[in-house]
Amino acid sequence: MTDRTVGIIGLGIMGGAISRNLIERGWAVVGFDTEPLRRRELERSGVTIADGAGSVAARAAIIMTSLPNADAANAVAAQIAGCGQPARIVVELSTLTIADKLHFKAILEPAGHIALDCPLSGTGAQAAVRDLVVYASGDSAAIARCRDLFADFAKQSADLGAYGNGSRMKFVANHLVAIHNVASAEAMLLAERAGLDLDQVIEMVAPGAGGSRMFQMRAPMMAKRSYEPATMRISTWKKDMAIIAEFASDLGCETPLFTTTQPVYAQAMVMGLGDQDTAAVFEVLKASGT
């Protein structure tokens, strides 16, 4: 094991892209995923595939987890806690509730491991080109040890202080993403109904005052009505939105614009678009006539 070895558990859209970027920058990546296809794909990209989370922990002092839900995170934490290895830094990258993040930490700490709450801002497409932001929170010394690692797969990272602040920052960011994505679809539909050339709309609006990162990324997909490969699946996004809604409710914070977008994503699921990119909300607005 060397200082340039890292473990990654969860080799999906985000974890897979991060793994490839780290390998390109000289890291030895030891990874695991429950899906055989993902394991095969990432092995071809240079990831050393382990046979489970405990095996990853045996070979890497720093481990990153990118997982679909709290059950998966808890299972991985339990395997790492039970593997008998010395202190590991476990960097949790997923979007989970604060309570779930705290439970993840509570599983690991009694076994001597350090959990960091470090969700990411960015899509799978952004991950592929290192256009991510790491919202790091937790033990400052551990975050400092991860700084070079973060720099090799993200454009920016910050130590946000107490464990859980990373998730709080992510909820604020994703609140805006939800709104900007639907707003982009609405604007593209307006442009289409006005008879404008959609490629020209993208060219002129994206860099202007009305543009946003979501418009820049998602409007081209809307213009082509092509939503695969997904950079963020609608089914996954629905889970994230439920977490943000709960977070805002717990704080007693009104979110009228965010709340208005939720039925649009729900209708996309009804229309069978769950595996499509979130840009597919354009199809919901087209179908509704709005």
Coordinates of N, CA and C in Angstrom, one line a residue, residues 139 190 234:
D139 N -13.4 15.7 10.3 CA -12.1 15.9 10.9 C -11.2 16.7 10.0
L190 N -40.4 27.3 -24.6 CA -40.8 28.6 -25.1 C -40.1 29.0 -26.4
I234 N -33.3 10.4 -13.5 CA -34.5 11.0 -12.8 C -34.8 10.2 -11.6

